[in-house]
Amino acid sequence: MSSSLASLLVSGTFLLPTWRQQDCLENGAVLITGSTITAVGTRSELQRSHPGIPELHEPHGLIMPGLVNTHTHAPMACFRGLADDLPLMTWLQDHIFPLEARLDRPTVRLSALLSMAEMIKSGTTSFCDMYLFAEEVAAAAATAGLRCWFGEVLYDFPSPCYGALENGLRLTAELLDRFRDHPLITATVDPHSVYTCAPGLLEQCGRLAADHDSLLVTHLAETESEVHTCRSRYGKTPVEHLDSLGLLGSRTLAAHCVHLEESDIERFADRNVKVSHCLESNLKLASGVAPIPRLLERGVTVSLGTDGSASNNDVDLFSEMSSVAKVHKGVMLDPTVMSAETTLRAATIGGAEALAAAASIGTLAPGKQADLIVIDLDQPHLTPLYNLPSHLVYAARGADVIHSLIGGRPVMKNRQLLTIDESEVIARMGEALKKLRPGG
Amino acid sequence: MSSSLASLLVSGTFLLPTWRQQDCLENGAVLITGSTITAVGTRSELQRSHPGIPELHEPHGLIMPGLVNTHTHAPMACFRGLADDLPLMTWLQDHIFPLEARLDRPTVRLSALLSMAEMIKSGTTSFCDMYLFAEEVAAAAATAGLRCWFGEVLYDFPSPCYGALENGLRLTAELLDRFRDHPLITATVDPHSVYTCAPGLLEQCGRLAADHDSLLVTHLAETESEVHTCRSRYGKTPVEHLDSLGLLGSRTLAAHCVHLEESDIERFADRNVKVSHCLESNLKLASGVAPIPRLLERGVTVSLGTDGSASNNDVDLFSEMSSVAKVHKGVMLDPTVMSAETTLRAATIGGAEALAAAASIGTLAPGKQADLIVIDLDQPHLTPLYNLPSHLVYAARGADVIHSLIGGRPVMKNRQLLTIDESEVIARMGEALKKLRPGG
């Protein structure tokens, strides 16, 4: 432990360093030095062994790992509630695409920042984003102090960001290099999907990701129509198609995965592919319910994603956890699937594993990054308390998160954002919309 | 309007007096005199026509009808998170029933009050409750100032509250009389279900409700096993069975209604039966998903219920609305069902209709009771704003409710409860649990 780095003790009534009730520590504390957790234990123990260190003590507080959102389109916050309850193609073609074509860099950055304000205020400390003008997302994350994986979305047609496809591949390579050693931000390779990317593009993406030892992030098997299109074009399921192009591996993060054959699930298990489960978006857009209990049974790593605010309409992982734990039970008619612990695992270390970052985030342990949140348990809806994972999944809300630290840096204290000027972002969003929708 | 009653103007950036975006009024206000709404209009209009009246003005505030929760077991808050992710019978027999047998009146009242604190803090102003020692629920509601329908649960076996069944019927009749003219609280007749009540008891309940012109509230067609049991005992579906006993009518409020035949749905429509849809509970207990879009198509009145906190694990109708609007789309693979407006309707005037109270609550209109809530729109997750019902259903949280008035009486201001001592209730619940579960 370097003595030149600032230390902080964060303590509360409970510490839940993992997703398991059995690991819960009463009167627990986390010692942070610089960006790193240096000790985890009881408050009195750590106070004794490290006297005189500044302390953030929250009576009635629960200290836990920050949540990890593995699939977002943060800049889509500006479309939240613009159009709902519509068939997917009407929604996209009549409402989202026309506005996306008019997006500019400042609006993307502002809208991403708005999503990040919401993420921090609902307990997320890491997220993985795919969008246009993705550099702006990275810049906003640097401002917000959020841990971020980001990729410029790639597809066969010209992009409002980079124009011709070859520029997109060049931009991605450049971003991978530029962010290689960034403490918070990591670039990824993001082909949009099997239905918007020709096999050649997918192969190029696969090589780029392999060369840079980077994550490859893509939408996969989201809708029935995607599966149908893929089968008729290539005679393969989307999963088989990606596999035939060499794109399925332990650094492949596949979002959605709603429509999988049993053989696709086996393939995911064999190739160690990671899944981002975006239940609320899949429900709202009527795509269906992904076979998550079956994937888990086969040992596939499952993480949670909110998708963008245009299709959810939020980026709140507490709400997502509650939906995930309930919906699979109701759909499978089995109350034992997706237990609170299984669900909390997916939202924490599962997300870390999906991002190939389990060595540094996802639980609270010495040597890991100090990405943690503090929940205020002293509330009617969290009373009484029998089991922490149960409360976190079934009863807690994003608004119960009162403090948040990312890489040891406080980003929210007593629900006041410290890295984002919330009122300014809200006010500027109003101005931006006047430009985006002049008739609006 | 009597000049001896106190008046108050409540105003904000928006007024949504119904569930429809088209009814939204910018800079709207509600004039309240005593317990009643006397005018609805723009703030400037009402300030001009009623000068000098005290005003509760919320910049960035949305004024809307309080939510109506038509199926709760408020005293079950003390079991929140006690046991989850278990088969229904294990959960009931090994965990809930043994503790319920040890409940006493003070614990029921305290636990009901805890649920009511949570209800007010998440925007509910009316609820319909079924439980043991139901008088205690009524007493707690009177304290909390919440509008309440309540019934002592009746079944074939002896009750911890009233002992032998004849006492239960006598108690119910007495409660119907005692609360006949109460401004906030109404008694109901509550046979538990077709599988716990013999036909004779159900008929007695039907007569009692008819004689007193009271609601008859019951659980109905909640699980496949209930349908199976009913068919093998009586050769009828639960709905047919109730109908054959004369219990289906416009004052019958049936909770759950998950497993319905098409002919049951027709019967509901013919008899004008009201449904309380408890989606989150049905999901969590793996009962299934009720055919709500089909019921609505047939013109059946649908309202929303959270069920008790032991099976949800909350009494938060904002969370329930979000689930309802999303889950039916995902299960039916149709993004147009359960639109935001349809869902908001169920949580407001639908609930009022289910409780035969649409003349007095459920929308904001002159002559109705002043049951209203104010939402703080000035937040990242509610930015930007295109459509109010969309935000209320898909993005807002219970914690966004800042003020609440019931029958003109402020019960929460700036999220501080005015009728319940929140810290005291939380602390006393801790003490009560030590008695209820001495082994802890």
Coordinates of C-alpha atoms in Angstrom, one line a residue, chain A residues 77-88 99 114 117-118 121 224 259 280-289 312-314 316 319 322-323 325-341 377-387 390-391 394-395 397-399 415 417 422-423 425-426 429-430 433 436-437, chain B residues 77-88 99 114 117-118 121 224 259 280-289 312-314 316 319 322-323 325-341 377-387 390-391 394-395 397-399 415 417 422-423 425-426 429-430 433 436-437:
Chain A
A77 CA -31.8 8.9 -23.2
C78 CA -33.0 11.8 -25.5
F79 CA -35.6 9.4 -27.0
R80 CA -37.0 8.2 -23.7
G81 CA -40.8 7.9 -24.1
L82 CA -40.8 9.5 -27.5
A83 CA -42.8 6.6 -28.9
D84 CA -44.0 3.5 -27.1
D85 CA -46.4 0.6 -27.5
L86 CA -45.7 0.3 -31.2
P87 CA -44.6 -2.5 -33.5
L88 CA -40.7 -2.6 -33.7
L99 CA -34.1 11.5 -35.3
L114 CA -27.9 12.2 -18.8
A117 CA -26.5 10.6 -14.1
E118 CA -29.4 8.1 -14.0
K121 CA -28.3 7.5 -9.1
E224 CA -37.7 -14.2 -34.4
H259 CA -34.3 -17.0 -29.6
E280 CA -37.2 -5.4 -19.9
S281 CA -36.3 -4.3 -23.4
N282 CA -37.2 -7.7 -24.8
L283 CA -40.5 -7.6 -23.1
K284 CA -41.4 -4.0 -24.1
L285 CA -40.5 -4.5 -27.7
A286 CA -42.3 -7.9 -27.6
S287 CA -39.3 -9.9 -28.6
G288 CA -39.9 -12.6 -26.1
V289 CA -38.1 -14.0 -23.0
N312 CA -36.9 0.2 -21.6
N313 CA -37.4 3.3 -20.7
D314 CA -34.7 3.5 -18.1
D316 CA -32.0 1.2 -13.8
S319 CA -35.7 -2.4 -11.7
S322 CA -36.7 -7.3 -10.0
S323 CA -38.1 -8.0 -13.4
A325 CA -36.1 -12.6 -10.8
K326 CA -39.9 -12.5 -11.2
V327 CA -40.6 -13.0 -15.0
H328 CA -38.7 -16.2 -15.5
K329 CA -40.6 -17.8 -12.6
G330 CA -43.9 -16.8 -14.0
V331 CA -43.1 -17.8 -17.6
M332 CA -41.5 -21.2 -16.6
L333 CA -44.1 -21.8 -13.9
D334 CA -41.2 -22.6 -11.5
P335 CA -40.7 -20.3 -8.4
T336 CA -37.2 -21.7 -7.8
V337 CA -35.5 -20.3 -11.0
M338 CA -33.6 -17.0 -11.0
S339 CA -33.4 -16.8 -7.2
A340 CA -32.4 -13.5 -5.6
E341 CA -28.8 -14.6 -5.3
L377 CA -31.8 0.3 4.6
D378 CA -33.8 2.6 7.0
Q379 CA -37.0 2.7 5.0
P380 CA -40.4 1.2 5.2
H381 CA -40.1 -0.8 2.0
L382 CA -36.9 -2.4 3.3
T383 CA -38.3 -3.3 6.7
P384 CA -38.0 -5.9 8.2
L385 CA -34.8 -7.4 6.9
Y386 CA -34.3 -11.1 6.8
N387 CA -32.1 -11.5 3.7
S390 CA -33.9 -10.8 -1.4
H391 CA -34.2 -7.1 -0.5
Y394 CA -37.3 -7.8 -4.8
A395 CA -37.7 -4.6 -2.7
R397 CA -35.1 0.7 -5.7
G398 CA -32.4 2.7 -7.5
A399 CA -33.4 5.6 -5.4
R415 CA -27.8 11.4 -3.6
L417 CA -24.0 13.8 -8.0
E422 CA -27.5 17.4 -12.9
S423 CA -29.6 20.6 -13.3
V425 CA -27.7 18.5 -18.0
I426 CA -31.5 18.5 -17.7
M429 CA -31.3 18.5 -22.8
G430 CA -34.4 20.8 -23.2
L433 CA -34.5 18.8 -28.1
L436 CA -33.6 18.0 -32.7
R437 CA -37.4 18.3 -33.1
Chain B
A77 CA -45.2 -6.5 5.5
C78 CA -43.6 -8.2 8.5
F79 CA -42.9 -11.2 6.3
R80 CA -41.3 -9.3 3.5
G81 CA -38.3 -11.3 2.2
L82 CA -38.7 -14.0 4.9
A83 CA -38.6 -16.7 2.4
D84 CA -38.4 -16.4 -1.4
D85 CA -37.8 -18.5 -4.5
L86 CA -39.7 -21.5 -3.0
P87 CA -42.5 -23.7 -4.2
L88 CA -45.9 -22.2 -3.1
L99 CA -45.8 -17.2 11.8
L114 CA -45.7 -0.2 7.8
A117 CA -46.1 4.1 5.0
E118 CA -44.8 2.4 1.9
K121 CA -44.5 6.9 -0.2
E224 CA -53.7 -24.3 -11.9
H259 CA -56.3 -19.3 -15.1
E280 CA -45.9 -9.4 -9.9
S281 CA -47.2 -11.7 -7.2
N282 CA -48.4 -14.2 -9.9
L283 CA -45.0 -14.1 -11.5
K284 CA -43.0 -14.5 -8.3
L285 CA -45.1 -17.4 -7.0
A286 CA -45.0 -18.9 -10.6
S287 CA -48.7 -18.9 -10.9
G288 CA -48.6 -17.6 -14.5
V289 CA -49.8 -14.5 -16.4
N312 CA -44.2 -9.3 -4.3
N313 CA -42.1 -8.0 -2.1
D314 CA -43.6 -4.6 -2.1
D316 CA -45.5 -0.2 -4.9
S319 CA -43.3 -0.9 -10.1
S322 CA -44.1 -0.9 -15.2
S323 CA -44.2 -4.7 -15.0
A325 CA -47.1 -2.8 -19.4
K326 CA -44.0 -4.8 -20.3
V327 CA -44.8 -8.4 -19.4
H328 CA -48.0 -8.8 -21.4
K329 CA -46.2 -7.5 -24.5
G330 CA -43.4 -9.9 -24.1
V331 CA -45.6 -12.9 -23.3
M332 CA -48.1 -12.2 -26.1
L333 CA -45.4 -11.1 -28.5
D334 CA -47.4 -8.0 -29.3
P335 CA -45.9 -4.5 -28.4
T336 CA -49.3 -2.8 -28.7
V337 CA -51.1 -4.5 -25.8
M338 CA -51.2 -2.8 -22.4
S339 CA -50.2 0.6 -23.6
A340 CA -49.1 3.1 -21.0
E341 CA -52.5 4.8 -21.0
L377 CA -40.4 15.6 -12.9
D378 CA -37.1 17.4 -12.5
Q379 CA -34.9 14.3 -12.6
P380 CA -32.6 12.6 -15.0
H381 CA -34.7 9.5 -15.4
L382 CA -37.8 11.6 -16.3
T383 CA -35.9 13.7 -18.9
P384 CA -36.8 14.5 -21.6
L385 CA -40.6 14.5 -21.4
Y386 CA -42.6 13.6 -24.5
N387 CA -45.6 11.9 -23.0
S390 CA -45.4 6.8 -20.8
H391 CA -43.2 8.4 -18.1
Y394 CA -42.2 3.1 -17.9
A395 CA -39.9 5.5 -16.1
R397 CA -40.7 5.3 -9.5
G398 CA -42.6 5.4 -6.3
A399 CA -39.8 7.6 -4.9
R415 CA -41.5 12.9 1.1
L417 CA -45.0 11.4 6.1
E422 CA -41.9 6.4 10.1
S423 CA -38.9 5.9 12.4
V425 CA -42.9 2.2 13.0
I426 CA -39.6 0.9 11.7
M429 CA -41.3 -3.6 13.8
G430 CA -37.8 -4.6 15.0
L433 CA -40.1 -9.5 15.2
L436 CA -42.6 -13.3 16.6
R437 CA -39.4 -15.1 15.8

